[in-house]
Coordinates of C-alpha atoms in Angstrom, one line a residue:
X1 CA 11.0 93.7 6.4
X2 CA 9.0 91.0 5.8
X3 CA 9.7 87.2 6.9
X4 CA 8.7 84.2 5.1
X5 CA 4.8 83.8 5.3
X6 CA 5.0 81.3 8.0
X7 CA 2.0 82.6 10.1
X8 CA -0.6 82.6 7.3
X9 CA -2.1 79.5 7.8
X10 CA -2.4 80.1 11.5
X11 CA -3.5 83.6 11.1
X12 CA -7.0 83.0 9.4
X13 CA -8.2 80.3 12.0
X14 CA -7.0 82.4 15.0
X15 CA -8.8 85.5 13.7
X16 CA -11.9 83.4 13.3
X17 CA -11.6 82.1 16.9
X18 CA -11.2 85.6 18.3
X19 CA -14.1 87.1 16.4
X20 CA -16.7 84.3 17.6
X21 CA -15.4 84.8 21.1
X22 CA -15.7 88.4 21.3
X23 CA -18.8 89.6 23.1
X24 CA -18.5 93.0 21.3
X25 CA -16.5 94.9 18.9
X26 CA -15.9 91.9 16.6
X27 CA -14.6 93.9 13.5
X28 CA -12.2 95.9 15.6
X29 CA -10.8 92.4 17.0
X30 CA -10.5 91.0 13.9
X31 CA -8.7 94.3 12.5
X32 CA -6.5 94.0 15.7
X33 CA -5.4 90.5 15.3
X34 CA -5.0 90.8 11.4
X35 CA -2.5 93.6 11.8
X36 CA -0.8 92.0 14.7
X37 CA -0.1 88.9 12.1
X38 CA 1.2 91.2 10.0
X39 CA 3.5 92.7 12.6
X40 CA 4.8 89.5 13.5
X41 CA 5.6 88.4 10.0
X42 CA 7.3 91.7 9.9
X43 CA 9.6 90.9 12.9
X44 CA 7.6 93.0 15.5
X45 CA 6.2 92.0 18.5
X46 CA 3.4 94.3 19.1
X47 CA 0.8 96.6 17.4
X48 CA 0.6 100.2 18.4
X49 CA -3.1 100.9 19.0
X50 CA -2.8 104.2 17.3
X51 CA -2.5 102.4 14.1
X52 CA -6.4 101.3 14.7
X53 CA -7.6 104.9 15.6
X54 CA -7.5 107.2 18.8
X55 CA -5.4 105.0 21.1
X56 CA -7.6 105.8 24.3
X57 CA -10.8 104.8 22.5
X58 CA -9.3 101.9 20.8
X59 CA -8.0 100.4 24.1
X60 CA -11.5 101.1 25.6
X61 CA -13.4 99.2 22.8
X62 CA -11.1 96.3 22.7
X63 CA -11.5 95.8 26.4
X64 CA -15.0 95.7 26.0
X65 CA -14.7 92.7 23.6
X66 CA -13.9 90.4 26.4
X67 CA -10.9 88.8 24.6
X68 CA -8.5 91.6 25.6
X69 CA -7.3 92.3 29.1
X70 CA -4.4 94.4 30.7
X71 CA -1.0 93.2 31.6
X72 CA -1.0 90.5 34.3
X73 CA -4.5 89.2 33.0
X74 CA -5.3 86.1 31.3
X75 CA -6.6 87.0 27.7
X76 CA -5.5 86.3 24.2
X77 CA -4.9 89.8 23.5
X78 CA -3.0 92.2 26.2
X79 CA -2.8 95.8 26.0
X80 CA -0.1 97.4 27.7
X81 CA 1.9 100.7 27.1
X82 CA -0.4 102.1 24.0
X83 CA 0.3 98.5 22.4
X84 CA -1.6 95.5 21.5
X85 CA -0.1 91.9 21.8
X86 CA -0.7 88.4 21.5
X87 CA -0.3 87.0 25.3
X88 CA 2.7 84.8 24.3
X89 CA 4.9 87.7 23.2
X90 CA 3.8 89.9 26.0
X91 CA 5.0 87.4 28.4
X92 CA 8.3 86.8 26.6
X93 CA 9.1 90.7 26.5
X94 CA 8.0 91.5 30.0
X95 CA 9.9 88.3 31.4
X96 CA 12.9 89.4 29.4
X97 CA 12.9 93.0 30.6
X98 CA 12.4 92.0 34.1
X99 CA 15.5 89.3 34.0
X100 CA 17.9 92.0 32.3
X101 CA 16.7 94.5 35.2
X102 CA 17.7 91.9 37.9
X103 CA 21.1 91.3 36.2
X104 CA 21.5 95.3 36.1
X105 CA 20.7 95.7 39.7
X106 CA 23.3 93.4 40.7
X107 CA 26.2 95.1 42.3
X108 CA 29.6 93.1 42.0
X109 CA 32.9 93.8 43.8
X110 CA 35.4 95.1 41.6
X111 CA 38.9 93.3 41.2
X112 CA 41.5 95.3 42.6
X113 CA 43.2 95.8 39.1
X114 CA 40.1 96.9 37.4
X115 CA 40.4 100.4 35.8
X116 CA 38.8 102.4 33.1
X117 CA 36.5 100.5 30.8
X118 CA 37.3 97.1 32.8
X119 CA 35.8 98.7 36.0
X120 CA 32.8 99.9 34.4
X121 CA 32.0 96.6 32.9
X122 CA 32.6 94.7 36.1
X123 CA 30.5 96.8 38.4
X124 CA 27.4 95.0 37.7
X125 CA 25.7 91.6 37.1
X126 CA 25.2 92.4 33.4
X127 CA 27.8 93.8 30.9
X128 CA 26.6 94.7 27.5
X129 CA 29.3 95.3 25.0
X130 CA 28.4 96.5 21.4
X131 CA 30.4 97.7 18.4
X132 CA 31.0 97.1 14.8
X133 CA 33.4 94.5 13.2
X134 CA 36.9 94.5 14.4
X135 CA 36.3 96.7 17.5
X136 CA 37.3 94.2 20.0
X137 CA 34.4 92.7 21.8
X138 CA 35.6 89.2 22.1
X139 CA 39.1 90.3 22.9
X140 CA 37.5 92.6 25.8
X141 CA 35.5 89.9 27.0
X142 CA 38.8 87.8 27.4
X143 CA 40.6 90.6 29.3
X144 CA 37.4 90.6 31.6
X145 CA 37.6 86.8 32.1
X146 CA 41.5 86.8 32.8
X147 CA 41.1 89.8 35.2
X148 CA 38.6 87.8 37.3
X149 CA 40.5 84.6 37.1
X150 CA 43.7 86.3 38.2
X151 CA 41.9 87.9 41.1
X152 CA 40.9 84.6 42.6
X153 CA 43.7 82.2 41.7
X154 CA 42.6 79.9 44.5
X155 CA 39.2 79.0 43.0
X156 CA 38.2 77.7 39.8
X157 CA 35.9 80.2 37.6
X158 CA 33.3 78.3 35.5
X159 CA 32.5 80.1 32.2
X160 CA 30.2 79.0 29.5
X161 CA 30.7 80.7 26.2
X162 CA 27.8 80.8 23.6
X163 CA 26.7 82.1 20.2
X164 CA 23.8 81.5 18.1
X165 CA 25.9 79.7 15.3
X166 CA 28.6 77.0 15.8
X167 CA 31.0 79.2 13.7
X168 CA 30.4 82.1 16.1
X169 CA 30.7 80.1 19.0
X170 CA 34.1 78.5 17.7
X171 CA 35.5 81.9 17.0
X172 CA 34.5 83.3 20.6
X173 CA 36.2 80.1 22.1
X174 CA 39.6 80.9 19.9
X175 CA 39.5 84.5 21.1
X176 CA 38.9 83.9 24.9
X177 CA 41.5 80.9 25.1
X178 CA 44.3 83.2 23.5
X179 CA 43.2 85.8 26.3
X180 CA 43.4 83.3 28.8
X181 CA 46.8 82.0 27.6
X182 CA 48.6 80.6 31.0
X183 CA 45.5 81.1 33.0
X184 CA 44.8 77.4 34.5
X185 CA 41.8 78.2 37.0
X186 CA 39.3 78.7 34.3
X187 CA 37.0 75.9 33.3
X188 CA 35.3 76.7 29.6
X189 CA 32.4 75.4 28.5
X190 CA 31.1 76.6 25.0
X191 CA 28.4 75.9 22.0
X192 CA 25.6 77.1 20.3
X193 CA 22.7 78.4 22.3
X194 CA 20.3 75.7 21.2
X195 CA 22.8 73.0 22.3
X196 CA 23.6 74.7 25.7
X197 CA 19.9 75.4 26.7
X198 CA 19.1 71.7 25.5
X199 CA 16.7 72.9 22.9
X200 CA 15.1 69.7 21.0
X201 CA 12.2 69.1 18.8
X202 CA 10.0 71.2 21.0
X203 CA 11.8 74.6 21.6
X204 CA 9.4 75.6 24.1
X205 CA 10.7 72.9 26.7
X206 CA 14.5 73.2 26.8
X207 CA 16.5 71.3 29.2
X208 CA 17.8 74.6 30.9
X209 CA 15.5 77.1 32.5
X210 CA 14.7 79.1 35.6
X211 CA 14.5 75.9 37.7
X212 CA 17.6 74.4 36.0
X213 CA 20.0 77.2 35.0
X214 CA 23.1 77.2 33.2
X215 CA 25.9 76.2 35.9
X216 CA 28.4 78.9 35.4
X217 CA 29.9 81.8 37.3
X218 CA 30.0 83.8 34.1
X219 CA 28.1 83.2 30.8
X220 CA 29.2 85.3 27.5
X221 CA 26.9 85.6 24.7
X222 CA 28.3 86.6 21.4
X223 CA 26.3 87.8 18.3
X224 CA 23.6 88.9 20.4
X225 CA 22.0 90.8 17.5
X226 CA 21.1 87.5 16.0
X227 CA 18.9 86.3 18.8
X228 CA 15.2 86.6 18.5
X229 CA 12.9 87.6 21.5
X230 CA 11.9 83.9 22.3
X231 CA 15.1 82.6 22.4
X232 CA 16.8 85.7 24.3
X233 CA 14.0 85.4 26.7
X234 CA 14.7 81.6 27.2
X235 CA 18.7 82.2 27.6
X236 CA 18.2 84.9 29.9
X237 CA 15.6 82.9 31.8
X238 CA 18.2 80.2 32.0
X239 CA 21.1 82.2 33.5
X240 CA 20.5 83.0 37.2
X241 CA 21.4 86.6 38.2
X242 CA 22.1 85.5 41.7
X243 CA 24.9 83.1 40.8
X244 CA 25.8 84.3 37.5
X245 CA 27.5 87.3 35.7
X246 CA 26.2 87.8 32.1
X247 CA 28.2 89.4 29.3
X248 CA 26.4 90.2 26.3
X249 CA 28.4 91.0 23.0
X250 CA 27.0 92.3 19.5
X251 CA 26.8 94.9 16.8
X252 CA 23.4 96.7 17.2
X253 CA 24.0 98.0 13.6
X254 CA 23.6 94.8 12.0
X255 CA 20.4 93.1 11.0
X256 CA 18.0 92.1 13.5
X257 CA 17.3 88.1 14.1
X258 CA 15.5 86.6 11.2
X259 CA 12.3 86.1 13.4
X260 CA 10.5 88.1 16.3
X261 CA 12.3 91.1 17.9
X262 CA 15.2 93.4 17.6
X263 CA 16.4 92.7 21.3
X264 CA 20.2 93.9 20.9
X265 CA 19.1 97.1 19.3
X266 CA 16.3 97.7 21.7
X267 CA 18.6 97.2 24.8
X268 CA 21.3 99.5 23.3
X269 CA 18.6 102.3 22.6
X270 CA 17.5 101.9 26.1
X271 CA 20.8 101.8 27.8
X272 CA 21.8 105.2 26.0
X273 CA 19.3 106.7 28.4
X274 CA 20.7 108.0 31.7
X275 CA 17.5 107.0 33.6
X276 CA 17.7 103.4 32.4
X277 CA 18.9 100.6 34.8
X278 CA 20.9 99.4 31.8
X279 CA 23.0 102.7 31.3
X280 CA 25.9 101.6 33.5
X281 CA 26.1 98.4 31.8
X282 CA 26.6 99.5 28.5
X283 CA 30.0 99.9 26.7
X284 CA 30.2 100.9 23.1
X285 CA 33.4 100.3 21.2
X286 CA 34.0 102.3 17.9
X287 CA 37.7 102.0 16.8
X288 CA 38.2 99.2 14.5
X289 CA 41.6 97.4 15.3
X290 CA 41.1 94.5 12.7
X291 CA 40.6 95.7 9.1
X292 CA 44.1 96.4 7.2
X293 CA 42.0 98.1 4.6
X294 CA 41.1 101.8 5.6
X295 CA 38.8 101.9 2.4
X296 CA 36.7 99.2 4.0
X297 CA 36.4 100.9 7.5
X298 CA 35.5 104.2 5.9
X299 CA 32.7 102.3 4.0
X300 CA 31.4 100.9 6.9
X301 CA 31.3 104.2 8.8
X302 CA 29.6 105.8 5.7
X303 CA 26.9 103.0 5.6
X304 CA 26.5 103.3 9.3
X305 CA 25.6 106.9 9.0
X306 CA 23.4 106.1 5.8
X307 CA 25.6 108.5 3.9
X308 CA 25.1 107.1 0.3
X309 CA 27.0 109.6 -1.6
X310 CA 29.9 109.1 0.6
X311 CA 29.7 105.1 0.2
X312 CA 29.7 105.6 -3.4
X313 CA 32.4 107.8 -3.5
X314 CA 34.4 105.3 -1.4
X315 CA 33.5 102.2 -3.9
X316 CA 34.2 104.8 -6.8
X317 CA 37.9 105.0 -5.9
X318 CA 38.7 101.3 -5.8
X319 CA 41.2 99.4 -3.8
X320 CA 40.2 97.0 -1.2
X321 CA 36.6 97.8 -2.0
X322 CA 35.1 98.3 -5.5
X323 CA 31.9 98.4 -7.2
X324 CA 30.6 96.8 -10.6
X325 CA 26.9 96.5 -12.2
X326 CA 25.1 93.4 -11.1
X327 CA 24.7 90.7 -13.9
X328 CA 21.2 90.7 -15.8
X329 CA 19.3 87.4 -15.7
X330 CA 20.9 86.3 -18.9
X331 CA 24.5 86.9 -17.7
X332 CA 23.8 84.8 -14.6
X333 CA 25.4 81.7 -15.8
X334 CA 28.4 83.3 -17.2
X335 CA 28.8 85.2 -14.2
X336 CA 28.6 82.4 -12.0
X337 CA 31.4 80.6 -13.9
X338 CA 33.6 83.5 -13.9
X339 CA 33.3 84.4 -10.3
X340 CA 33.3 81.1 -8.8
X341 CA 35.6 79.0 -10.7
X342 CA 38.6 79.3 -8.7
X343 CA 36.3 79.0 -5.2
X344 CA 35.1 75.5 -6.7
X345 CA 38.6 74.5 -7.7
X346 CA 40.4 75.4 -4.3
X347 CA 37.8 73.3 -2.3
X348 CA 37.8 70.4 -4.6
X349 CA 41.8 70.3 -4.8
X350 CA 42.3 70.9 -1.0
X351 CA 44.7 68.3 0.4
X352 CA 42.5 67.9 3.8
X353 CA 39.1 68.6 5.4
X354 CA 40.8 71.2 7.3
X355 CA 42.1 73.1 4.1
X356 CA 38.9 72.6 2.3
X357 CA 37.2 74.3 5.2
X358 CA 39.7 77.1 5.0
X359 CA 39.3 77.6 1.4
X360 CA 35.6 77.7 1.6
X361 CA 35.9 80.6 4.2
X362 CA 38.5 82.7 2.7
X363 CA 36.1 84.0 0.2
X364 CA 32.4 84.0 -0.1
X365 CA 29.5 85.3 -2.7
X366 CA 26.8 86.9 -0.6
X367 CA 23.4 87.6 -1.9
X368 CA 21.5 90.4 -0.5
X369 CA 18.3 88.5 -1.3
X370 CA 17.3 85.0 -1.4
X371 CA 14.9 85.1 -4.5
X372 CA 15.1 86.7 -7.7
X373 CA 17.3 87.1 -10.7
X374 CA 20.2 88.1 -8.4
X375 CA 19.1 86.1 -5.5
X376 CA 20.9 83.2 -3.5
X377 CA 18.5 80.5 -5.0
X378 CA 19.3 81.4 -8.6
X379 CA 23.2 82.0 -8.1
X380 CA 23.4 78.5 -6.3
X381 CA 21.5 76.5 -9.0
X382 CA 23.7 78.1 -11.6
X383 CA 26.6 77.0 -9.7
X384 CA 25.6 73.7 -8.9
X385 CA 25.0 72.9 -12.3
X386 CA 28.5 74.1 -13.3
X387 CA 30.2 72.6 -10.6
X388 CA 28.5 69.0 -10.9
X389 CA 29.4 69.2 -14.6
X390 CA 33.1 69.9 -13.7
X391 CA 33.2 67.3 -11.1
X392 CA 31.5 64.9 -13.5
X393 CA 28.8 64.3 -10.8
X394 CA 25.7 63.7 -13.3
X395 CA 22.6 64.0 -11.5
X396 CA 23.8 63.2 -8.1
X397 CA 22.9 65.3 -5.1
X398 CA 26.2 65.4 -3.6
X399 CA 29.5 65.1 -5.0
X400 CA 33.1 66.1 -4.1
X401 CA 34.0 69.7 -3.2
X402 CA 30.2 70.7 -2.7
X403 CA 29.9 73.8 -0.1
X404 CA 26.8 73.3 1.9
X405 CA 24.6 75.1 4.5
X406 CA 22.4 73.4 7.2
X407 CA 18.7 74.7 6.7
X408 CA 17.1 73.2 10.0
X409 CA 18.5 72.4 13.6
X410 CA 19.3 68.9 14.3
X411 CA 20.4 68.5 18.0
X412 CA 21.1 64.7 17.2
X413 CA 24.1 65.7 15.0
X414 CA 25.0 69.0 17.0
X415 CA 24.4 70.7 13.4
X416 CA 22.4 73.9 13.2
X417 CA 20.6 76.3 10.9
X418 CA 23.3 78.2 9.4
X419 CA 26.5 75.9 10.0
X420 CA 28.4 75.7 6.9
X421 CA 30.6 72.7 5.8
X422 CA 32.0 70.9 2.7
X423 CA 31.4 67.4 1.2
X424 CA 34.5 65.6 0.3
X425 CA 35.2 62.1 -1.1
X426 CA 38.0 60.4 1.3
X427 CA 39.0 57.0 1.0
X428 CA 36.4 56.3 -1.6
X429 CA 33.6 57.7 0.6
X430 CA 31.6 60.8 0.3
X431 CA 31.1 62.5 3.8
X432 CA 30.2 66.1 4.8
X433 CA 32.9 68.0 7.1
X434 CA 32.2 70.8 9.4
X435 CA 34.2 73.1 11.9
X436 CA 34.0 71.6 15.3
X437 CA 34.8 72.9 18.9
X438 CA 37.6 70.5 19.0
X439 CA 38.6 70.3 15.3
X440 CA 37.0 69.2 12.2
X441 CA 33.9 66.9 12.3
X442 CA 32.9 64.4 9.7
X443 CA 29.3 63.6 9.5
X444 CA 28.0 60.7 7.0
X445 CA 25.5 61.8 4.4
X446 CA 23.0 59.3 6.0
X447 CA 23.1 61.5 9.4
X448 CA 23.1 64.9 7.8
X449 CA 20.3 67.2 8.4
X450 CA 18.7 69.1 5.5
X451 CA 21.3 71.2 3.7
X452 CA 21.5 73.5 0.6
X453 CA 24.4 74.2 -1.7
X454 CA 26.4 77.3 -0.1
X455 CA 28.2 78.7 -3.2
X456 CA 26.2 81.7 -2.6
X457 CA 24.5 82.6 0.9
X458 CA 22.3 85.2 1.8
X459 CA 23.4 88.1 4.1
X460 CA 21.0 86.5 6.9
X461 CA 23.0 83.2 6.6
X462 CA 26.2 84.9 6.5
X463 CA 25.7 86.8 9.9
X464 CA 27.9 85.7 12.5
X465 CA 30.8 84.8 9.9
X466 CA 33.9 86.3 8.5
X467 CA 35.4 85.9 5.1
X468 CA 38.7 87.1 3.9
X469 CA 37.0 88.3 0.8
X470 CA 33.3 89.0 -0.1
X471 CA 31.5 89.7 -3.2
X472 CA 28.2 91.4 -2.1
X473 CA 25.5 90.8 -5.0
X474 CA 22.4 93.2 -5.0
X475 CA 19.5 92.8 -7.4
X476 CA 19.2 95.4 -10.4
X477 CA 16.3 97.2 -9.2
X478 CA 15.3 98.3 -5.8
X479 CA 13.5 96.2 -3.4
X480 CA 11.6 96.7 -0.2
X481 CA 13.8 94.3 1.6
X482 CA 17.0 96.2 1.1
X483 CA 18.0 98.3 4.0
X484 CA 20.7 99.9 5.6
X485 CA 21.1 97.2 8.1
X486 CA 21.0 94.5 5.4
X487 CA 23.9 96.3 3.5
X488 CA 26.0 96.9 6.6
X489 CA 25.7 93.2 7.4
X490 CA 26.8 92.2 4.5
X491 CA 29.7 94.4 3.9
X492 CA 31.0 94.0 7.6
X493 CA 31.4 90.2 6.7
X494 CA 34.5 90.9 4.8
X495 CA 37.8 91.1 6.5
X496 CA 40.3 92.1 3.7
X497 CA 38.5 92.8 0.4
X498 CA 35.1 93.8 -0.8
X499 CA 33.3 93.8 -4.3
X500 CA 29.9 95.2 -4.7
X501 CA 27.9 94.4 -7.4
X502 CA 24.9 97.0 -7.6
X503 CA 24.0 100.3 -9.3
X504 CA 24.1 103.6 -7.6
X505 CA 20.4 103.9 -7.8
X506 CA 19.9 100.9 -5.7
X507 CA 22.3 102.0 -2.9
X508 CA 20.7 105.4 -2.8
X509 CA 17.1 103.9 -2.4
X510 CA 18.4 101.2 0.2
X511 CA 21.0 103.0 2.7
X512 CA 18.2 105.8 3.8
X513 CA 15.8 102.5 4.6
X514 CA 15.9 101.3 8.0
X515 CA 14.6 98.2 9.5
X516 CA 12.2 99.4 12.2
X517 CA 10.4 96.6 14.3
X518 CA 7.3 97.4 16.5
X519 CA 8.4 96.6 20.2
X520 CA 7.9 97.6 23.6
X521 CA 11.3 96.2 25.2
X522 CA 13.2 99.3 24.7
X523 CA 10.5 101.3 26.7
X524 CA 10.4 98.8 29.4
X525 CA 14.2 99.0 29.8
X526 CA 14.6 102.8 29.7

């Protein structure tokens, strides 16, 4: 699955530098570098040498080029485990694997009351909890924290709760706080991964690292599937296994991170192997305790198994889940008015920012793709025009009732890519309002980082969020970016009701297609 072509301007220059630097095998070096850049754009971290020919021969020839070396050596290209890496990604992958093994090797004293699943999770410095929506991952983390706090009531337990997005971090804090009700000896600090690490304009220089680690007895990271390789490596580096217990929560069936790596999926795949040091650290939760709609739970199960015919049969029956054809390009404007009118009205007529934010999260139109006639960009353009007309906003960029989503990390305002809010007129002034860790936050439009309208959002942007009702819009025809993981992530955003706008042919093509990223992390951990 190709990411946006962010590396193309760099790729040609870097390939030329490598070709010039190579003392031999210039053509092979160029082919290797070209394919490596493609792998990075596809979300992988390394290139199997077998793609370039017979692996042993390719390795010998690349080593003769003088721009490639083995693990531990200082070369632009690193050859390790039958794969070729750019040095940066080899360092990230190997350092993360080593750190995770350090956590797994720590044996911890079990609380006297620890039994069953709690005992298995508390036996090591690392706890890896994975499962689908509603299986109780954050609830289980809260139980773990409560048990540890009750074991030593005389001391204060310092806990950091983290997630890649502000919304996910807020949900984690709410869940854990409920579990700790009545417990007084726990000090909670919570925030996004970026804010907790102190990542500013230069992401390679966070304030928290191995020298100045996160100050906590326990660190809990939710929505781990959204963590790319560089961010997870920095996060693990800033968490000290000698002093801190690490609890990772996530759904390994969801889409991997937008950028490099499929870290959680690689960890879970490795931990399924009894010889892996992560094997005793893994707990997989399978029972959905949250969804009141059995049809939704059944659909999720069918999609996880890649069973398109079972999924179509469930959608055909109706009830809490249903399916209709997607709109054609000429029907898009009418479709947008019909499907988003009540959404627009509820936000605009809300009595308070809290009510407006609740209305915005009660339902959401989620697009499988960003571009195209059924993509989020086209739907948002149509919806913006229709809503601006209804609100008599003229050509204004912002107006009362506009839902927005942040498109770039902005540590100064405390807003990060993917955070969603609403623009409201209060006391004659337009401001943006976002969910905050301590309540609703008001941000002046002058201080607002780059945002886009969010009448519709992509599955990638919806990841880490949950809505009562979801309308999932697929393109009219199959697209190479459609995959089982993308569809699963989209439908699992729904908590109560789901409408899928797609053709049976597109679903039959998409569900067998899985997102596979080239990586050596699972092998290092297994």
